[in-house]
Tab-separated table of C-alpha atoms in Angstrom:
chain	number	residue	atom	x	y	z
A	1	UNK	CA	14.118	-15.754	8.225
A	2	UNK	CA	15.911	-13.905	5.412
A	3	UNK	CA	16.410	-10.182	5.654
A	4	UNK	CA	14.250	-7.999	3.383
A	5	UNK	CA	15.882	-6.839	0.164
A	6	UNK	CA	14.907	-4.238	-2.454
A	7	UNK	CA	12.993	-5.500	-5.483
A	8	UNK	CA	15.252	-6.450	-8.394
A	9	UNK	CA	15.839	-3.461	-10.615
A	10	UNK	CA	15.349	-0.932	-7.810
A	11	UNK	CA	17.896	0.660	-5.530
A	12	UNK	CA	17.960	2.781	-2.416
A	13	UNK	CA	19.190	6.338	-2.749
A	14	UNK	CA	21.174	6.608	0.462
A	15	UNK	CA	22.300	10.061	1.656
A	16	UNK	CA	25.705	9.892	-0.050
A	17	UNK	CA	24.021	8.871	-3.345
A	18	UNK	CA	21.210	11.365	-2.963
A	19	UNK	CA	23.667	14.260	-2.885
A	20	UNK	CA	24.545	13.532	-6.524
A	21	UNK	CA	20.916	12.885	-7.424
A	22	UNK	CA	19.756	16.219	-6.004
A	23	UNK	CA	22.716	18.022	-7.577
A	24	UNK	CA	21.686	16.829	-11.048
A	25	UNK	CA	18.069	17.899	-10.556
A	26	UNK	CA	18.942	21.214	-8.951
A	27	UNK	CA	21.449	22.123	-11.643
A	28	UNK	CA	19.041	21.162	-14.427
A	29	UNK	CA	16.186	23.062	-12.774
A	30	UNK	CA	18.285	26.231	-12.482
A	31	UNK	CA	19.495	26.072	-16.079
A	32	UNK	CA	16.002	25.378	-17.456
A	33	UNK	CA	14.626	28.327	-15.472
A	34	UNK	CA	17.177	30.632	-17.097
A	35	UNK	CA	15.681	29.643	-20.460
A	36	UNK	CA	12.155	30.387	-19.215
A	37	UNK	CA	11.064	26.795	-18.495
A	38	UNK	CA	8.769	26.480	-15.465
A	39	UNK	CA	8.731	23.305	-13.380
A	40	UNK	CA	5.720	20.992	-13.308
A	41	UNK	CA	4.869	17.400	-12.404
A	42	UNK	CA	2.387	14.833	-13.660
A	43	UNK	CA	0.952	11.808	-11.796
A	44	UNK	CA	3.221	8.784	-11.536
A	45	UNK	CA	0.465	6.676	-13.112
A	46	UNK	CA	-1.860	7.412	-16.017
A	47	UNK	CA	-4.548	5.564	-17.921
A	48	UNK	CA	-2.696	2.933	-19.963
A	49	UNK	CA	-3.985	4.347	-23.241
A	50	UNK	CA	-1.963	7.544	-22.700
A	51	UNK	CA	1.227	5.548	-23.256
A	52	UNK	CA	-0.190	2.849	-25.549
A	53	UNK	CA	-1.531	5.417	-28.017
A	54	UNK	CA	1.567	7.584	-28.031
A	55	UNK	CA	4.314	4.973	-27.879
A	56	UNK	CA	2.606	2.423	-30.135
A	57	UNK	CA	1.039	-0.902	-29.199
A	58	UNK	CA	3.830	-2.765	-31.011
A	59	UNK	CA	6.713	-0.922	-29.335
A	60	UNK	CA	8.892	-2.832	-26.876
A	61	UNK	CA	8.002	-0.382	-24.106
A	62	UNK	CA	4.261	-0.987	-24.476
A	63	UNK	CA	4.360	-4.708	-25.276
A	64	UNK	CA	7.128	-5.799	-22.901
A	65	UNK	CA	8.242	-3.134	-20.447
A	66	UNK	CA	5.280	-1.243	-18.985
A	67	UNK	CA	4.136	-1.787	-15.414
A	68	UNK	CA	0.361	-1.913	-15.877
A	69	UNK	CA	-2.343	-2.885	-13.429
A	70	UNK	CA	-6.113	-2.902	-13.175
A	71	UNK	CA	-7.701	-0.461	-10.760
A	72	UNK	CA	-10.527	-1.465	-8.430
A	73	UNK	CA	-12.941	0.080	-10.897
A	74	UNK	CA	-11.587	-2.160	-13.666
A	75	UNK	CA	-9.629	0.515	-15.550
A	76	UNK	CA	-6.131	-0.190	-16.859
A	77	UNK	CA	-3.463	2.011	-15.293
A	78	UNK	CA	0.263	2.217	-16.011
A	79	UNK	CA	3.222	3.557	-14.055
A	80	UNK	CA	4.779	6.137	-16.330
A	81	UNK	CA	7.654	4.824	-18.484
A	82	UNK	CA	8.475	8.356	-19.698
A	83	UNK	CA	7.419	11.966	-19.119
A	84	UNK	CA	6.497	13.339	-22.558
A	85	UNK	CA	3.156	11.589	-23.010
A	86	UNK	CA	1.956	12.605	-19.547
A	87	UNK	CA	2.959	16.232	-20.052
A	88	UNK	CA	1.188	16.310	-23.412
A	89	UNK	CA	-1.894	14.764	-21.799
A	90	UNK	CA	-1.755	17.488	-19.129
A	91	UNK	CA	-1.469	20.118	-21.861
A	92	UNK	CA	-4.704	18.844	-23.415
A	93	UNK	CA	-6.735	18.085	-20.280
A	94	UNK	CA	-5.904	21.426	-18.656
A	95	UNK	CA	-6.839	23.417	-21.752
A	96	UNK	CA	-3.420	25.004	-22.214
A	97	UNK	CA	-3.659	25.469	-25.973
A	98	UNK	CA	-3.768	29.242	-25.521
A	99	UNK	CA	-0.597	29.183	-23.395
A	100	UNK	CA	1.853	28.344	-26.155
A	101	UNK	CA	4.709	28.064	-26.276
A	102	UNK	CA	4.234	25.878	-23.198
A	103	UNK	CA	7.784	25.479	-21.868
A	104	UNK	CA	8.278	23.158	-18.899
A	105	UNK	CA	10.880	21.242	-16.914
A	106	UNK	CA	10.135	18.127	-14.879
A	107	UNK	CA	12.026	15.527	-12.852
A	108	UNK	CA	10.931	12.283	-11.269
A	109	UNK	CA	10.838	8.475	-11.274
A	110	UNK	CA	9.986	6.306	-14.305
A	111	UNK	CA	9.263	2.584	-14.497
A	112	UNK	CA	10.187	0.026	-17.141
A	113	UNK	CA	10.512	-3.729	-16.857
A	114	UNK	CA	13.821	-4.502	-18.514
A	115	UNK	CA	17.074	-6.215	-17.657
A	116	UNK	CA	18.828	-4.146	-14.974
A	117	UNK	CA	22.316	-2.995	-15.875
A	118	UNK	CA	24.769	-0.204	-15.147
A	119	UNK	CA	22.905	3.087	-15.144
A	120	UNK	CA	19.581	1.440	-15.969
A	121	UNK	CA	17.112	0.224	-13.356
A	122	UNK	CA	13.457	-0.778	-13.461
A	123	UNK	CA	12.687	2.260	-11.370
A	124	UNK	CA	14.873	5.039	-12.670
A	125	UNK	CA	14.767	8.831	-12.682
A	126	UNK	CA	14.765	11.415	-15.413
A	127	UNK	CA	14.984	15.136	-15.960
A	128	UNK	CA	12.768	16.298	-18.781
A	129	UNK	CA	12.350	19.422	-20.924
A	130	UNK	CA	9.378	20.045	-23.241
A	131	UNK	CA	8.466	22.956	-25.528
A	132	UNK	CA	4.917	22.573	-26.870
A	133	UNK	CA	3.303	24.794	-29.468
A	134	UNK	CA	6.408	26.151	-31.232
A	135	UNK	CA	6.862	24.998	-34.858
A	136	UNK	CA	9.993	27.086	-35.438
A	137	UNK	CA	13.486	25.640	-35.766
A	138	UNK	CA	14.489	28.133	-33.067
A	139	UNK	CA	12.633	25.930	-30.553
A	140	UNK	CA	14.763	22.939	-31.554
A	141	UNK	CA	17.907	25.007	-31.116
A	142	UNK	CA	16.798	26.249	-27.698
A	143	UNK	CA	15.870	22.822	-26.381
A	144	UNK	CA	19.195	21.344	-27.489
A	145	UNK	CA	21.018	24.354	-26.020
A	146	UNK	CA	19.376	23.674	-22.641
A	147	UNK	CA	20.747	20.139	-22.712
A	148	UNK	CA	24.239	21.345	-23.583
A	149	UNK	CA	24.062	24.012	-20.871
A	150	UNK	CA	23.024	21.483	-18.221
A	151	UNK	CA	25.847	19.116	-19.154
A	152	UNK	CA	28.279	22.037	-19.042
A	153	UNK	CA	26.988	23.189	-15.652
A	154	UNK	CA	27.398	19.647	-14.310
A	155	UNK	CA	30.977	19.561	-15.604
A	156	UNK	CA	30.369	16.526	-17.835
A	157	UNK	CA	30.090	18.083	-21.302
A	158	UNK	CA	33.746	17.236	-21.900
A	159	UNK	CA	32.761	13.552	-21.767
A	160	UNK	CA	29.729	13.937	-24.058
A	161	UNK	CA	29.051	14.672	-27.714
A	162	UNK	CA	25.907	15.670	-29.573
A	163	UNK	CA	24.657	13.425	-32.375
A	164	UNK	CA	21.858	14.782	-34.538
A	165	UNK	CA	19.738	13.813	-37.540
A	166	UNK	CA	16.530	14.815	-39.273
A	167	UNK	CA	13.455	12.660	-39.773
A	168	UNK	CA	11.873	15.190	-42.129
A	169	UNK	CA	8.177	16.046	-42.281
A	170	UNK	CA	5.390	13.507	-42.766
A	171	UNK	CA	5.702	13.647	-46.556
A	172	UNK	CA	9.423	12.876	-46.404
A	173	UNK	CA	8.834	10.193	-43.814
A	174	UNK	CA	6.293	8.365	-45.966
A	175	UNK	CA	8.664	8.429	-48.945
A	176	UNK	CA	11.483	7.067	-46.803
A	177	UNK	CA	9.202	4.450	-45.258
A	178	UNK	CA	8.362	3.088	-48.706
A	179	UNK	CA	12.071	2.890	-49.572
A	180	UNK	CA	12.785	0.968	-46.373
A	181	UNK	CA	9.960	-1.502	-46.987
A	182	UNK	CA	11.312	-2.172	-50.467
A	183	UNK	CA	14.882	-2.604	-49.175
A	184	UNK	CA	14.115	-4.805	-46.174
A	185	UNK	CA	11.635	-6.922	-48.171
A	186	UNK	CA	14.599	-8.067	-50.271
A	187	UNK	CA	16.253	-9.337	-47.059
A	188	UNK	CA	13.301	-11.024	-45.351
A	189	UNK	CA	15.061	-14.367	-45.065
A	190	UNK	CA	17.875	-12.785	-43.051
A	191	UNK	CA	15.852	-10.519	-40.748
A	192	UNK	CA	15.159	-11.408	-37.116
A	193	UNK	CA	11.616	-12.307	-36.075
A	194	UNK	CA	11.133	-8.932	-34.355
A	195	UNK	CA	12.228	-7.072	-37.474
A	196	UNK	CA	9.943	-9.130	-39.681
A	197	UNK	CA	7.063	-8.172	-37.384
A	198	UNK	CA	8.048	-4.516	-37.673
A	199	UNK	CA	8.416	-4.545	-41.457
A	200	UNK	CA	4.724	-4.086	-42.149
A	201	UNK	CA	3.897	-1.882	-39.160
A	202	UNK	CA	6.893	0.377	-38.663
A	203	UNK	CA	10.018	-0.359	-40.708
A	204	UNK	CA	11.908	2.564	-39.162
A	205	UNK	CA	12.122	0.583	-35.931
A	206	UNK	CA	14.225	-2.044	-37.739
A	207	UNK	CA	16.965	0.595	-37.856
A	208	UNK	CA	17.098	0.425	-34.032
A	209	UNK	CA	17.441	-3.364	-33.917
A	210	UNK	CA	20.189	-4.732	-31.683
A	211	UNK	CA	20.232	-8.112	-33.475
A	212	UNK	CA	23.672	-8.691	-35.014
A	213	UNK	CA	22.250	-10.037	-38.251
A	214	UNK	CA	19.901	-7.092	-38.554
A	215	UNK	CA	22.760	-4.659	-37.931
A	216	UNK	CA	24.624	-5.998	-40.990
A	217	UNK	CA	21.542	-5.419	-43.162
A	218	UNK	CA	20.840	-2.008	-41.650
A	219	UNK	CA	24.345	-0.803	-42.500
A	220	UNK	CA	23.401	-0.733	-46.204
A	221	UNK	CA	19.834	0.515	-45.784
A	222	UNK	CA	18.784	3.757	-47.515
A	223	UNK	CA	19.545	6.971	-45.604
A	224	UNK	CA	16.783	9.360	-44.572
A	225	UNK	CA	18.512	12.454	-45.957
A	226	UNK	CA	18.229	11.079	-49.504
A	227	UNK	CA	14.427	11.325	-49.248
A	228	UNK	CA	13.979	14.762	-47.693
A	229	UNK	CA	11.878	17.383	-49.449
A	230	UNK	CA	13.038	20.998	-49.694
A	231	UNK	CA	11.158	22.180	-46.606
A	232	UNK	CA	12.639	19.432	-44.426
A	233	UNK	CA	16.170	20.102	-45.675
A	234	UNK	CA	15.852	23.838	-45.085
A	235	UNK	CA	14.406	23.297	-41.590
A	236	UNK	CA	17.323	21.046	-40.624
A	237	UNK	CA	19.858	23.457	-42.093
A	238	UNK	CA	18.405	26.216	-39.900
A	239	UNK	CA	18.772	24.014	-36.811
A	240	UNK	CA	22.396	23.207	-37.616
A	241	UNK	CA	23.219	26.835	-38.353
A	242	UNK	CA	21.668	27.867	-35.043
A	243	UNK	CA	23.731	25.343	-33.119
A	244	UNK	CA	26.902	26.508	-34.854
A	245	UNK	CA	26.037	30.109	-34.009
A	246	UNK	CA	25.874	29.147	-30.312
A	247	UNK	CA	29.148	27.244	-30.522
A	248	UNK	CA	27.503	23.867	-29.845
A	249	UNK	CA	29.466	21.155	-31.620
A	250	UNK	CA	27.559	18.290	-33.209
A	251	UNK	CA	28.062	15.173	-35.300
A	252	UNK	CA	25.632	14.161	-38.047
A	253	UNK	CA	24.425	10.614	-37.408
A	254	UNK	CA	22.367	9.597	-40.418
A	255	UNK	CA	21.341	6.345	-38.689
A	256	UNK	CA	19.803	8.109	-35.695
A	257	UNK	CA	16.019	7.641	-35.876
A	258	UNK	CA	12.875	7.615	-33.781
A	259	UNK	CA	10.528	4.777	-34.627
A	260	UNK	CA	7.176	6.305	-33.706
A	261	UNK	CA	5.126	8.032	-36.386
A	262	UNK	CA	4.535	11.267	-34.511
A	263	UNK	CA	8.262	12.143	-34.542
A	264	UNK	CA	9.317	14.626	-37.239
A	265	UNK	CA	12.350	16.683	-38.170
A	266	UNK	CA	15.046	16.926	-35.481
A	267	UNK	CA	16.232	13.861	-33.551
A	268	UNK	CA	19.261	14.100	-31.279
A	269	UNK	CA	21.218	12.451	-28.479
A	270	UNK	CA	23.993	13.539	-26.166
A	271	UNK	CA	26.146	10.429	-25.859
A	272	UNK	CA	29.202	9.401	-23.862
A	273	UNK	CA	31.735	6.589	-23.945
A	274	UNK	CA	32.465	6.972	-20.227
A	275	UNK	CA	29.654	4.618	-19.140
A	276	UNK	CA	30.338	1.645	-21.380
A	277	UNK	CA	27.517	0.400	-23.583
A	278	UNK	CA	24.905	2.744	-22.083
A	279	UNK	CA	25.963	5.735	-24.142
A	280	UNK	CA	22.967	8.098	-24.269
A	281	UNK	CA	22.569	10.493	-21.336
A	282	UNK	CA	20.055	12.840	-23.007
A	283	UNK	CA	17.829	11.917	-25.948
A	284	UNK	CA	15.020	13.755	-27.656
A	285	UNK	CA	13.408	15.067	-30.773
A	286	UNK	CA	10.510	16.912	-32.379
A	287	UNK	CA	7.091	15.264	-32.002
A	288	UNK	CA	4.687	17.365	-34.063
A	289	UNK	CA	2.091	14.569	-34.243
A	290	UNK	CA	1.944	13.563	-30.585
A	291	UNK	CA	-0.768	15.917	-29.297
A	292	UNK	CA	-3.030	14.911	-32.174
A	293	UNK	CA	-2.405	11.215	-31.411
A	294	UNK	CA	-3.749	11.862	-27.897
A	295	UNK	CA	-6.904	13.457	-29.270
A	296	UNK	CA	-5.876	17.106	-29.118
A	297	UNK	CA	-5.648	19.656	-31.899
A	298	UNK	CA	-2.541	19.391	-34.096
A	299	UNK	CA	0.190	21.057	-32.039
A	300	UNK	CA	3.953	20.942	-32.625
A	301	UNK	CA	6.369	20.043	-29.859
A	302	UNK	CA	9.958	19.173	-29.093
A	303	UNK	CA	11.677	17.901	-25.972
A	304	UNK	CA	14.164	15.550	-24.406
A	305	UNK	CA	14.714	13.335	-21.377
A	306	UNK	CA	17.940	12.709	-19.482
A	307	UNK	CA	18.810	9.860	-17.146
A	308	UNK	CA	19.625	11.162	-13.675
A	309	UNK	CA	21.456	7.993	-12.622
A	310	UNK	CA	23.709	8.113	-15.677
A	311	UNK	CA	24.425	11.810	-15.275
A	312	UNK	CA	25.201	11.314	-11.582
A	313	UNK	CA	27.720	8.610	-12.497
A	314	UNK	CA	29.550	11.039	-14.802
A	315	UNK	CA	29.953	13.790	-12.211
A	316	UNK	CA	33.437	13.982	-10.731
A	317	UNK	CA	33.054	16.745	-8.152
A	318	UNK	CA	29.804	17.326	-6.287
A	319	UNK	CA	29.573	20.563	-4.298
A	320	UNK	CA	30.056	19.866	-0.624
A	321	UNK	CA	26.972	20.010	1.563
A	322	UNK	CA	26.671	22.792	4.124
A	323	UNK	CA	28.753	21.907	7.150
A	324	UNK	CA	26.772	21.831	10.397
A	325	UNK	CA	27.306	23.624	13.698
A	326	UNK	CA	27.394	21.335	16.736
A	327	UNK	CA	25.695	22.358	19.967
A	328	UNK	CA	27.275	20.576	22.958
A	329	UNK	CA	25.781	20.896	26.446
A	330	UNK	CA	28.245	20.335	29.284
A	331	UNK	CA	26.342	18.783	32.160
A	332	UNK	CA	22.656	17.946	32.644
A	333	UNK	CA	21.715	21.489	33.662
A	334	UNK	CA	22.649	22.770	30.203
A	335	UNK	CA	20.606	20.218	28.200
A	336	UNK	CA	17.363	22.199	28.122
A	337	UNK	CA	19.028	25.531	27.287
A	338	UNK	CA	21.134	23.859	24.572
A	339	UNK	CA	18.021	22.304	23.000
A	340	UNK	CA	16.266	25.677	22.998
A	341	UNK	CA	19.318	27.385	21.502
A	342	UNK	CA	19.594	24.733	18.774
A	343	UNK	CA	15.955	25.296	17.824
A	344	UNK	CA	16.385	29.071	17.688
A	345	UNK	CA	19.502	28.847	15.545
A	346	UNK	CA	17.714	26.533	13.081
A	347	UNK	CA	14.996	29.173	12.779
A	348	UNK	CA	17.777	31.596	11.841
A	349	UNK	CA	18.692	29.350	8.902
A	350	UNK	CA	21.717	27.584	10.380
A	351	UNK	CA	22.389	23.836	10.079
A	352	UNK	CA	22.566	22.616	13.650
A	353	UNK	CA	23.475	19.184	15.009
A	354	UNK	CA	22.872	18.196	18.617
A	355	UNK	CA	23.322	14.656	19.862
A	356	UNK	CA	20.530	13.181	21.940
A	357	UNK	CA	22.904	11.858	24.607
A	358	UNK	CA	26.555	11.322	25.525
A	359	UNK	CA	29.308	13.044	27.460
A	360	UNK	CA	31.397	15.869	26.030
A	361	UNK	CA	34.051	13.506	24.687
A	362	UNK	CA	31.570	11.363	22.757
A	363	UNK	CA	29.773	14.420	21.417
A	364	UNK	CA	33.021	15.954	20.221
A	365	UNK	CA	33.914	12.706	18.405
A	366	UNK	CA	30.554	12.846	16.646
A	367	UNK	CA	31.154	16.510	15.842
A	368	UNK	CA	34.470	15.682	14.158
A	369	UNK	CA	32.882	12.771	12.274
A	370	UNK	CA	30.244	15.137	10.912
A	371	UNK	CA	32.973	17.528	9.726
A	372	UNK	CA	31.257	20.315	11.652
A	373	UNK	CA	32.386	23.882	10.990
A	374	UNK	CA	32.198	24.892	14.637
A	375	UNK	CA	31.017	23.761	18.046
A	376	UNK	CA	29.078	25.735	20.626
A	377	UNK	CA	29.657	24.527	24.194
A	378	UNK	CA	27.327	25.498	27.038
A	379	UNK	CA	28.087	24.594	30.657
A	380	UNK	CA	26.855	25.725	34.057
A	381	UNK	CA	29.502	28.452	34.279
A	382	UNK	CA	28.527	29.848	30.866
A	383	UNK	CA	24.837	29.693	31.744
A	384	UNK	CA	25.421	31.775	34.868
A	385	UNK	CA	26.959	34.510	32.706
A	386	UNK	CA	24.599	34.163	29.675
A	387	UNK	CA	27.496	33.242	27.393
A	388	UNK	CA	28.672	30.183	25.471
A	389	UNK	CA	32.010	28.993	24.127
A	390	UNK	CA	32.368	29.158	20.353
A	391	UNK	CA	35.043	26.758	19.116
A	392	UNK	CA	36.221	27.368	15.519
A	393	UNK	CA	37.131	23.843	14.417
A	394	UNK	CA	38.958	24.982	11.272
A	395	UNK	CA	41.140	27.567	12.997
A	396	UNK	CA	41.551	25.687	16.265
A	397	UNK	CA	40.513	28.768	18.197
A	398	UNK	CA	37.776	29.428	20.716
A	399	UNK	CA	36.233	32.412	22.426
A	400	UNK	CA	33.299	33.292	24.604
A	401	UNK	CA	30.254	34.851	22.929
A	402	UNK	CA	27.109	36.236	24.516
A	403	UNK	CA	24.134	33.929	23.921
A	404	UNK	CA	22.256	36.848	22.362
A	405	UNK	CA	25.076	37.301	19.821
A	406	UNK	CA	25.831	33.676	18.949
A	407	UNK	CA	23.609	33.571	15.843
A	408	UNK	CA	25.401	36.525	14.274
A	409	UNK	CA	28.807	35.114	15.241
A	410	UNK	CA	28.037	31.764	13.607
A	411	UNK	CA	26.658	33.413	10.466
A	412	UNK	CA	29.898	35.416	10.145
A	413	UNK	CA	32.085	32.266	9.955
A	414	UNK	CA	33.712	31.690	6.561
């Protein structure tokens, strides 16, 4: 009988991996909180229409990558492929329209059926920032600044760069869409099948094509900035000026787009070359039409998502975990007292390790393996005098300490 294995495209977060995982989330949570973003969570699954309506029936995510299933009541459910749609649904269904700007941070697992590769799994994890209800360019600047601050706090900003573009307002988008249709229609015979399908429905998505033949055609396609109206140009200029004011470097990428119709104005990505082909670690943009697509009142919004696995791979130095204190009973008579002491010290907020069995030698070997900061030894002689032996494993020194004072003595260690 073969041994059980994880499902393809999933992986176990073992303790040594989870340290990095938690570090990314914790750092991002702390930074987002400093900007006034409160943490929230949405269900891991939603009604399928939440994602189908927002991401587009023809998108690859909806048509090829979503994990959908039918509930016992016959309703179609989907494991979330991204956070934004669920957060916007929560904004509507919880009647939060009066709580704008609604500024939130979230972190959790996502699910997409795609070919597993470095930094990309079928169950993966994201951090997410959303600002709903703020039409001002200042919101775009703030959201991007949060991303830059998180990357800086993680020590990986040196390996990343910000690419940014504007998609303009709906008027500009429609003008650009018509120009793309005209341009790509002249190249129908050379377009891939997927791009031909997209030509009538959403020509902007052709700009994202990975087909080599399409890429050659896309290189000479019209640029969005040539079709921006005055309002869209001024809005983007304000965003860029705000980033410069904060000292956040950026590169204009006129080919950076978002294919879905509800995206407007700012689109951006923090990218890296340190992970090979999987370059984006944070990606986002303004989605002023999303809430309305879900059935809510027209409400502006902007946000981004970042891949936790990719960010964890970039981190060089993860803060060391708190080193434990080992409690070591010497002799059977000390077992019960040692167990009670360990429990009391944990209540005092100390990280305590106590082996379930073994002689002093074996327990000391385990203590060294755990890189314990200190060891507390309790034997019959110590018990008779209500003391214990505190061994400082860094200094190589030991001394007797009254049992009543041991908590304070341990807390005072460097």
